[in-house]
Short mmCIF file of C-alpha atoms and ligand atoms in Angstrom, two decimals:
data_model
loop_
_atom_site.label_atom_id
_atom_site.label_comp_id
_atom_site.label_asym_id
_atom_site.label_seq_id
_atom_site.Cartn_x
_atom_site.Cartn_y
_atom_site.Cartn_z
CA MET A 14 -26.48 -9.30 19.95
CA ASN A 15 -24.18 -7.83 17.30
CA THR A 16 -23.19 -4.15 17.37
CA THR A 17 -25.84 -3.01 14.90
CA GLN A 18 -28.54 -4.70 16.99
CA LYS A 19 -27.23 -3.05 20.17
CA VAL A 20 -27.21 0.35 18.52
CA GLU A 21 -30.67 -0.24 17.13
CA LYS A 22 -31.95 -1.04 20.61
CA LYS A 23 -30.40 2.15 21.95
CA PHE A 24 -31.95 4.11 19.07
CA ASN A 25 -35.38 2.70 19.90
CA ASN A 26 -34.99 3.52 23.60
CA LEU A 27 -33.81 7.03 22.99
CA PHE A 28 -35.76 8.13 19.93
CA GLY A 29 -38.65 5.67 19.79
CA ASN A 30 -39.08 2.58 17.71
CA LYS A 31 -39.65 3.69 14.15
CA ASN A 32 -38.65 2.74 10.66
CA LYS A 33 -35.08 3.74 10.10
CA LEU A 34 -32.43 3.64 7.46
CA VAL A 35 -29.19 1.87 8.32
CA ILE A 36 -26.13 2.96 6.36
CA LYS A 37 -22.57 1.67 6.40
CA SER A 38 -19.57 3.58 5.05
CA PRO A 39 -16.06 2.17 5.25
CA GLY A 40 -12.65 3.48 6.23
CA ARG A 41 -9.86 3.14 3.73
CA VAL A 42 -6.25 2.14 3.20
CA ASN A 43 -4.04 3.84 0.68
CA LEU A 44 -1.61 1.64 -1.21
CA ILE A 45 0.27 4.61 -2.58
CA GLY A 46 -0.25 8.27 -3.47
CA GLU A 47 0.09 10.26 -0.25
CA HIS A 48 -0.45 14.02 -0.11
CA THR A 49 -1.08 14.05 -3.84
CA ASP A 50 -4.87 14.40 -3.75
CA TYR A 51 -5.02 18.10 -2.86
CA ASN A 52 -2.29 18.70 -5.44
CA GLU A 53 -4.57 17.53 -8.26
CA GLY A 54 -2.59 14.31 -8.48
CA TRP A 55 -3.32 10.59 -8.43
CA VAL A 56 -3.98 8.13 -5.59
CA LEU A 57 -4.50 4.38 -5.21
CA PRO A 58 -6.67 3.76 -2.12
CA ALA A 59 -9.12 0.96 -1.29
CA SER A 60 -12.15 0.73 1.00
CA ILE A 61 -11.89 -1.71 3.90
CA ASP A 62 -14.36 -3.93 5.75
CA LYS A 63 -14.35 -1.71 8.85
CA CYS A 64 -17.20 0.80 8.70
CA SER A 65 -19.02 3.57 10.47
CA THR A 66 -22.73 2.84 10.80
CA VAL A 67 -25.43 5.46 10.88
CA LEU A 68 -29.10 4.85 11.77
CA LEU A 69 -31.50 7.61 10.90
CA ALA A 70 -35.17 8.51 10.59
CA GLU A 71 -37.34 11.63 10.31
CA ASN A 72 -38.62 12.76 13.71
CA ASN A 73 -41.44 15.31 13.17
CA LEU A 74 -39.92 17.58 15.83
CA ALA A 75 -38.64 21.11 15.52
CA HIS A 76 -35.04 19.98 15.95
CA CYS A 77 -32.60 17.20 15.04
CA ARG A 78 -31.19 14.82 17.64
CA ILE A 79 -27.88 13.13 17.00
CA PHE A 80 -26.28 10.60 19.29
CA ALA A 81 -22.71 9.27 19.27
CA TYR A 82 -23.09 5.71 20.55
CA ASP A 83 -19.39 5.18 21.27
CA LEU A 84 -19.08 8.47 23.18
CA ASP A 85 -22.52 8.21 24.79
CA LYS A 86 -23.21 11.82 23.86
CA LEU A 87 -26.30 13.57 22.54
CA PHE A 88 -26.40 16.80 20.56
CA GLU A 89 -29.48 18.69 19.39
CA PHE A 90 -29.76 21.44 16.83
CA LYS A 91 -32.33 23.18 14.66
CA LEU A 92 -31.94 22.95 10.91
CA ASP A 93 -32.36 26.66 10.38
CA THR A 94 -29.97 27.94 13.04
CA GLU A 95 -26.22 28.35 12.89
CA GLN A 96 -24.37 26.43 15.59
CA THR A 97 -20.81 27.13 16.49
CA ALA A 98 -20.02 23.95 18.36
CA TRP A 99 -16.67 22.37 17.56
CA GLY A 100 -16.65 18.75 18.57
CA TRP A 101 -17.64 15.30 17.29
CA GLU A 102 -21.02 16.70 16.24
CA ASN A 103 -19.45 18.82 13.54
CA TYR A 104 -18.84 15.79 11.33
CA ILE A 105 -22.62 15.40 11.09
CA TYR A 106 -23.72 18.99 11.47
CA GLY A 107 -21.22 20.00 8.77
CA ILE A 108 -22.79 17.54 6.32
CA VAL A 109 -26.24 18.96 7.03
CA LYS A 110 -25.06 22.50 6.39
CA GLU A 111 -23.16 21.60 3.21
CA MET A 112 -26.17 19.72 1.82
CA GLN A 113 -28.49 22.61 2.63
CA SER A 114 -26.15 25.08 0.96
CA ARG A 115 -26.54 23.02 -2.22
CA GLY A 116 -30.32 23.21 -2.05
CA ALA A 117 -31.18 20.00 -0.18
CA ASN A 118 -34.60 20.19 1.43
CA LEU A 119 -34.09 18.44 4.78
CA SER A 120 -36.54 17.96 7.66
CA SER A 121 -35.66 17.28 11.28
CA PHE A 122 -34.27 13.81 11.93
CA ASP A 123 -32.85 11.50 14.59
CA LEU A 124 -29.48 9.95 13.92
CA MET A 125 -27.25 7.55 15.80
CA VAL A 126 -23.66 6.86 14.78
CA THR A 127 -21.20 4.15 15.77
CA GLY A 128 -17.84 3.26 14.31
CA GLU A 129 -15.41 0.37 14.05
CA VAL A 130 -12.75 2.24 12.09
CA PRO A 131 -10.01 2.92 14.66
CA PHE A 132 -9.87 6.61 15.47
CA GLY A 133 -6.68 8.51 14.73
CA ALA A 134 -5.07 5.56 12.97
CA GLY A 135 -5.00 7.14 9.50
CA MET A 136 -7.79 4.86 8.26
CA SER A 137 -10.24 7.73 7.71
CA SER A 138 -12.68 7.20 10.52
CA SER A 139 -13.90 10.77 10.14
CA ALA A 140 -14.55 10.44 6.39
CA SER A 141 -16.50 7.25 7.03
CA ILE A 142 -18.80 9.08 9.46
CA GLU A 143 -19.25 12.01 7.10
CA CYS A 144 -19.98 9.76 4.13
CA ALA A 145 -22.43 7.54 6.03
CA THR A 146 -24.30 10.66 7.14
CA ALA A 147 -24.32 12.24 3.68
CA PHE A 148 -25.35 8.99 2.02
CA GLY A 149 -28.12 8.45 4.60
CA LEU A 150 -29.57 11.96 4.40
CA ASN A 151 -29.44 11.80 0.61
CA GLU A 152 -31.53 8.62 0.71
CA LEU A 153 -33.91 9.70 3.45
CA PHE A 154 -34.81 13.02 1.85
CA ASN A 155 -34.40 12.01 -1.81
CA CYS A 156 -31.90 14.77 -2.45
CA GLY A 157 -30.63 13.21 -5.66
CA PHE A 158 -26.91 13.84 -5.18
CA SER A 159 -24.58 11.43 -6.99
CA ARG A 160 -21.93 9.55 -5.01
CA SER A 161 -19.17 11.79 -6.26
CA GLU A 162 -21.22 14.89 -5.31
CA LEU A 163 -21.63 13.37 -1.84
CA ALA A 164 -17.86 12.90 -1.68
CA HIS A 165 -17.40 16.58 -2.45
CA ILE A 166 -20.03 17.57 0.13
CA SER A 167 -18.24 15.45 2.75
CA GLN A 168 -14.86 16.92 1.85
CA MET A 169 -16.24 20.46 2.21
CA ALA A 170 -17.81 19.57 5.59
CA GLU A 171 -14.31 18.65 6.72
CA HIS A 172 -12.88 21.93 5.35
CA HIS A 173 -15.52 24.21 6.80
CA PHE A 174 -16.63 22.47 10.00
CA VAL A 175 -13.63 20.42 11.10
CA GLY A 176 -10.93 22.75 9.85
CA VAL A 177 -8.80 20.31 7.83
CA LYS A 178 -8.28 21.31 4.20
CA CYS A 179 -8.16 17.68 3.13
CA GLY A 180 -8.19 16.33 -0.41
CA ILE A 181 -10.96 14.16 -1.84
CA MET A 182 -9.32 10.74 -1.50
CA ASP A 183 -10.85 9.53 1.77
CA GLN A 184 -14.43 10.57 1.07
CA PHE A 185 -14.33 9.37 -2.54
CA THR A 186 -13.03 5.98 -1.45
CA SER A 187 -15.57 5.57 1.33
CA LEU A 188 -18.43 6.26 -1.08
CA MET A 189 -17.09 4.61 -4.22
CA GLY A 190 -15.04 1.68 -2.92
CA LYS A 191 -15.39 -1.81 -4.36
CA ASP A 192 -14.52 -5.06 -2.61
CA ASN A 193 -11.12 -6.50 -3.63
CA HIS A 194 -10.23 -3.47 -5.73
CA CYS A 195 -8.14 -0.35 -5.40
CA ILE A 196 -9.37 2.87 -6.95
CA PHE A 197 -6.93 4.54 -9.31
CA LEU A 198 -8.30 8.06 -8.93
CA ASP A 199 -7.40 11.21 -10.77
CA CYS A 200 -8.11 13.80 -8.07
CA LYS A 201 -8.45 16.65 -10.56
CA THR A 202 -11.01 15.18 -12.94
CA LEU A 203 -12.38 12.49 -10.58
CA ASP A 204 -11.95 9.98 -13.41
CA TYR A 205 -11.31 6.61 -11.83
CA GLU A 206 -10.62 3.01 -12.58
CA TYR A 207 -11.07 -0.03 -10.34
CA VAL A 208 -7.84 -2.03 -10.26
CA PRO A 209 -8.07 -5.57 -8.81
CA LEU A 210 -5.81 -5.97 -5.79
CA ASP A 211 -4.37 -9.40 -6.33
CA LEU A 212 -1.30 -9.91 -4.16
CA GLY A 213 -1.14 -13.72 -4.35
CA ASP A 214 0.33 -15.07 -1.11
CA TYR A 215 0.93 -11.57 0.21
CA LYS A 216 -1.33 -9.54 2.44
CA LEU A 217 -1.61 -5.93 3.50
CA LEU A 218 -0.75 -5.47 7.16
CA LEU A 219 -1.26 -2.21 9.01
CA CYS A 220 0.81 -1.50 12.11
CA ASN A 221 -0.70 1.23 14.24
CA THR A 222 1.87 3.27 16.16
CA ASN A 223 -0.89 4.39 18.52
CA VAL A 224 0.54 7.85 18.16
CA SER A 225 -2.61 9.80 17.60
CA HIS A 226 -2.26 12.41 14.93
CA SER A 227 -4.26 15.57 14.77
CA LEU A 228 -4.38 16.68 11.17
CA ALA A 229 -6.30 19.76 12.26
CA GLY A 230 -3.10 20.68 14.08
CA SER A 231 -1.94 23.09 11.42
CA GLU A 232 0.85 20.98 9.85
CA TYR A 233 -1.43 19.42 7.25
CA ASN A 234 -2.77 22.76 6.08
CA THR A 235 0.77 24.15 6.06
CA ARG A 236 1.91 21.43 3.65
CA ARG A 237 -0.92 22.34 1.34
CA GLU A 238 0.13 25.99 1.40
CA GLN A 239 3.75 25.10 0.76
CA CYS A 240 2.82 23.11 -2.35
CA LEU A 241 0.87 26.08 -3.68
CA GLU A 242 3.87 28.26 -3.00
CA GLY A 243 5.93 25.86 -5.13
CA VAL A 244 3.42 26.23 -7.96
CA ARG A 245 3.58 30.04 -7.69
CA PHE A 246 7.37 29.87 -7.88
CA LEU A 247 7.21 27.82 -11.07
CA GLN A 248 4.68 30.22 -12.55
CA GLU A 249 7.02 33.11 -11.81
CA GLN A 250 9.69 31.28 -13.80
CA GLY A 251 7.32 31.38 -16.78
CA HIS A 252 5.84 27.86 -16.48
CA ASP A 253 2.21 27.33 -17.14
CA PHE A 254 1.31 24.97 -14.23
CA GLU A 255 -1.85 25.37 -12.17
CA SER A 256 -0.83 22.67 -9.69
CA LEU A 257 2.01 20.19 -9.19
CA ARG A 258 0.06 17.66 -11.26
CA ASN A 259 2.02 17.86 -14.49
CA VAL A 260 5.36 19.09 -13.22
CA PRO A 261 8.08 16.71 -14.50
CA PRO A 262 10.62 15.80 -11.79
CA GLU A 263 13.51 16.86 -14.09
CA LEU A 264 12.06 20.34 -14.42
CA LEU A 265 11.69 20.71 -10.67
CA LEU A 266 15.28 19.58 -10.16
CA ARG A 267 16.48 22.51 -12.27
CA TYR A 268 15.30 24.81 -9.49
CA SER A 269 16.70 22.86 -6.56
CA GLU A 270 19.08 25.71 -5.66
CA GLU A 271 16.81 28.67 -6.33
CA MET A 272 13.67 27.45 -4.62
CA GLU A 273 13.31 27.89 -0.90
CA ARG A 274 14.56 24.61 0.60
CA ASP A 275 11.39 23.47 2.37
CA ILE A 276 9.20 24.36 -0.61
CA PHE A 277 11.47 22.41 -2.95
CA LYS A 278 11.36 19.39 -0.65
CA ARG A 279 7.55 19.36 -0.48
CA CYS A 280 7.28 19.57 -4.28
CA TYR A 281 9.96 16.91 -4.70
CA HIS A 282 7.84 14.42 -2.80
CA VAL A 283 4.63 15.21 -4.67
CA VAL A 284 5.99 15.03 -8.22
CA HIS A 285 7.73 11.72 -7.54
CA GLU A 286 4.77 10.28 -5.65
CA ASN A 287 2.50 10.92 -8.64
CA GLN A 288 4.86 8.91 -10.81
CA ARG A 289 4.96 6.09 -8.29
CA VAL A 290 1.16 5.81 -8.27
CA LYS A 291 1.13 5.28 -12.03
CA LYS A 292 3.97 2.75 -11.78
CA ALA A 293 2.12 0.86 -9.05
CA VAL A 294 -1.01 0.68 -11.19
CA GLY A 295 1.07 -0.72 -14.06
CA ILE A 296 2.53 -3.36 -11.77
CA LEU A 297 -0.86 -4.43 -10.40
CA LYS A 298 -2.34 -4.65 -13.88
CA GLU A 299 0.55 -6.26 -15.71
CA SER A 300 3.62 -7.81 -14.11
CA LYS A 301 2.12 -8.35 -10.62
CA ASP A 302 5.70 -8.12 -9.38
CA ILE A 303 5.13 -7.78 -5.63
CA ARG A 304 8.79 -6.89 -4.97
CA ALA A 305 8.70 -4.05 -7.47
CA LEU A 306 5.44 -2.83 -5.93
CA GLY A 307 6.97 -2.94 -2.46
CA GLU A 308 9.96 -0.92 -3.66
CA GLU A 309 7.58 1.89 -4.66
CA LEU A 310 6.20 1.87 -1.11
CA TYR A 311 9.68 2.17 0.36
CA GLN A 312 10.50 5.08 -1.95
CA SER A 313 7.24 6.72 -0.96
CA HIS A 314 8.11 6.47 2.72
CA HIS A 315 11.55 7.89 2.08
CA THR A 316 10.25 11.10 0.52
CA LEU A 317 7.31 11.38 2.93
CA SER A 318 9.72 11.20 5.83
CA ARG A 319 12.70 13.17 4.52
CA TYR A 320 11.17 15.61 2.05
CA TYR A 321 7.54 16.05 3.04
CA GLU A 322 8.45 15.63 6.71
CA VAL A 323 5.15 14.16 7.86
CA SER A 324 6.52 11.03 9.52
CA CYS A 325 7.52 10.55 13.17
CA PRO A 326 10.12 8.40 15.00
CA GLU A 327 7.58 5.63 15.66
CA LEU A 328 6.58 5.34 11.99
CA ASP A 329 10.21 5.46 10.82
CA PHE A 330 11.10 2.76 13.33
CA LEU A 331 8.33 0.42 12.14
CA VAL A 332 9.31 0.89 8.50
CA GLY A 333 13.00 0.39 9.38
CA GLU A 334 12.21 -2.86 11.17
CA THR A 335 10.93 -4.36 7.91
CA PHE A 336 14.27 -3.95 6.10
CA HIS A 337 15.68 -7.21 7.47
CA HIS A 338 12.50 -9.18 6.81
CA LYS A 339 12.68 -10.41 3.25
CA GLU A 340 9.08 -11.62 3.51
CA ILE A 341 8.06 -7.97 3.53
CA THR A 342 8.41 -6.38 0.12
CA GLY A 343 7.48 -2.82 1.06
CA SER A 344 6.40 -0.59 3.92
CA ARG A 345 5.52 3.04 4.40
CA MET A 346 3.55 5.43 6.56
CA MET A 347 -0.06 5.77 5.45
CA GLY A 348 -2.46 8.72 5.47
CA GLY A 349 -1.80 12.25 6.64
CA GLY A 350 1.12 11.28 8.88
CA PHE A 351 2.54 12.39 12.25
CA GLY A 352 1.24 9.11 13.68
CA GLY A 353 -1.27 6.48 12.64
CA CYS A 354 -0.28 3.33 10.76
CA THR A 355 2.32 1.90 8.48
CA ILE A 356 1.10 -0.21 5.57
CA ASN A 357 3.14 -3.31 4.75
CA ILE A 358 3.08 -5.89 1.98
CA ILE A 359 3.93 -9.12 3.76
CA HIS A 360 3.98 -12.82 2.91
CA GLN A 361 1.10 -14.49 4.77
CA ASP A 362 3.40 -17.04 6.45
CA ALA A 363 5.48 -14.31 8.07
CA ILE A 364 2.66 -12.24 9.59
CA ASP A 365 2.51 -13.81 13.05
CA SER A 366 6.24 -13.84 13.70
CA PHE A 367 6.71 -10.29 12.41
CA ILE A 368 3.92 -8.96 14.61
CA GLU A 369 5.30 -10.70 17.67
CA GLU A 370 8.90 -9.69 17.17
CA THR A 371 8.24 -6.10 16.10
CA GLY A 372 5.53 -5.53 18.69
CA LEU A 373 7.98 -6.44 21.45
CA LYS A 374 10.75 -4.23 20.09
CA TYR A 375 8.31 -1.36 19.67
CA LEU A 376 7.06 -1.72 23.22
CA LYS A 377 10.60 -1.75 24.54
CA LYS A 378 11.65 1.31 22.59
CA PHE A 379 8.58 3.53 22.88
CA GLY A 380 6.69 2.09 25.86
CA LYS A 381 3.58 1.72 23.68
CA GLU A 382 1.70 -1.12 22.07
CA MET A 383 1.83 -1.58 18.32
CA THR A 384 -1.62 -2.65 17.10
CA PRO A 385 -1.69 -4.82 13.96
CA TYR A 386 -4.59 -5.08 11.50
CA ILE A 387 -4.65 -7.49 8.60
CA VAL A 388 -6.52 -5.58 5.93
CA THR A 389 -9.64 -7.00 4.37
CA LEU A 390 -11.19 -4.90 1.65
CA GLY A 391 -14.92 -4.25 1.38
CA ASP A 392 -17.52 -2.25 -0.53
CA GLY A 393 -18.22 1.48 -0.33
CA SER A 394 -21.25 3.20 1.27
CA ARG A 395 -24.40 1.11 1.25
CA ILE A 396 -27.83 0.61 2.77
CA VAL A 397 -28.04 -2.33 5.17
CA ASP A 398 -31.28 -4.33 5.15
C1 GLA B 410 -5.57 12.64 4.90
C2 GLA B 410 -6.49 13.50 4.03
C3 GLA B 410 -6.45 13.04 2.58
C4 GLA B 410 -5.02 12.94 2.07
C5 GLA B 410 -4.15 12.16 3.06
C6 GLA B 410 -2.69 12.19 2.66
O1 GLA B 410 -6.03 11.34 4.97
O2 GLA B 410 -7.81 13.44 4.50
O3 GLA B 410 -7.20 13.91 1.77
O4 GLA B 410 -4.49 14.19 1.79
O5 GLA B 410 -4.26 12.67 4.37
O6 GLA B 410 -2.50 11.53 1.46
#
């Protein structure tokens, strides 16, 4: 029995055997463009083949029943009451509330969720649950929201019910992803372009530090505030910027002495990272120069670690280990930071030896396993027959 069949059996036992919708929504990787999304910048993520799966059906009861298969936990709530629970259930409950606040006419339902996106690894397991739920409810109750509206709904569920003021990248990618492509996304306008990810003999390898990050732990929201403070500083100097989106790096540099040090450093990362995203897109579309692409990843890690200060010793170590492997063209921390994975562009022949050698060194230094994942891309949210 595969996982979906097992979950289906559990659903039938718990909620009764009825016609149900089965939805899959993937996690994501991000090639480049970190902490730019909530600054109205650009990102280059891709949806992966690891998904969260949601099974759902109307239940004709006075309340909803939701069950987390992997946690073996049940939660019940009424659609018209306000709950103040703060746990796993908020990813689903938050979607319900956000959809209702936009006029969705929902009835009580049963829902079961299971996930294969590693939790806390920076691969957006939470977004994949939110998006699968939003996509499923939208189908079940014919709400008529577009995919990008569902992405916004899922992002707001995270803001209001999980407490992380995240950008739109993860949810947009989970809903809009396309197999074998990255999404070059303008996070202000939501204009996007699918860019084929053709790395030839190279693969994307994720190395999970197994340091679990908690973005809700205020650091993420603090970074967001600091960027806004940078924008306010520039406005006070007479510049007409509403975000860091169009700030040229040369202009920012003019204020390197006057700006508060930490604020300058946060802005420094963002304005350069935006430029790197556009360069990376150019490389993927034209030269396909994997070394040049890798160099952008290294630069990204440098400013994420030293200027944005969202890395950690384990991530820095794993990136550092790649320097003397010429089969790796680039490496950087991926996602919100403070733990999770590095993303590496590596020649396929070198994958096994790199994993073995680096895994051992990592274990020796930090007393923890490093978990590798070779990335396979996949499609965005979909109904499974
Ligand atoms: C998390 C957030 C995203 C984005 C990244 C950093 O994954 O959910 O919106 O800000 O961090 O790039």
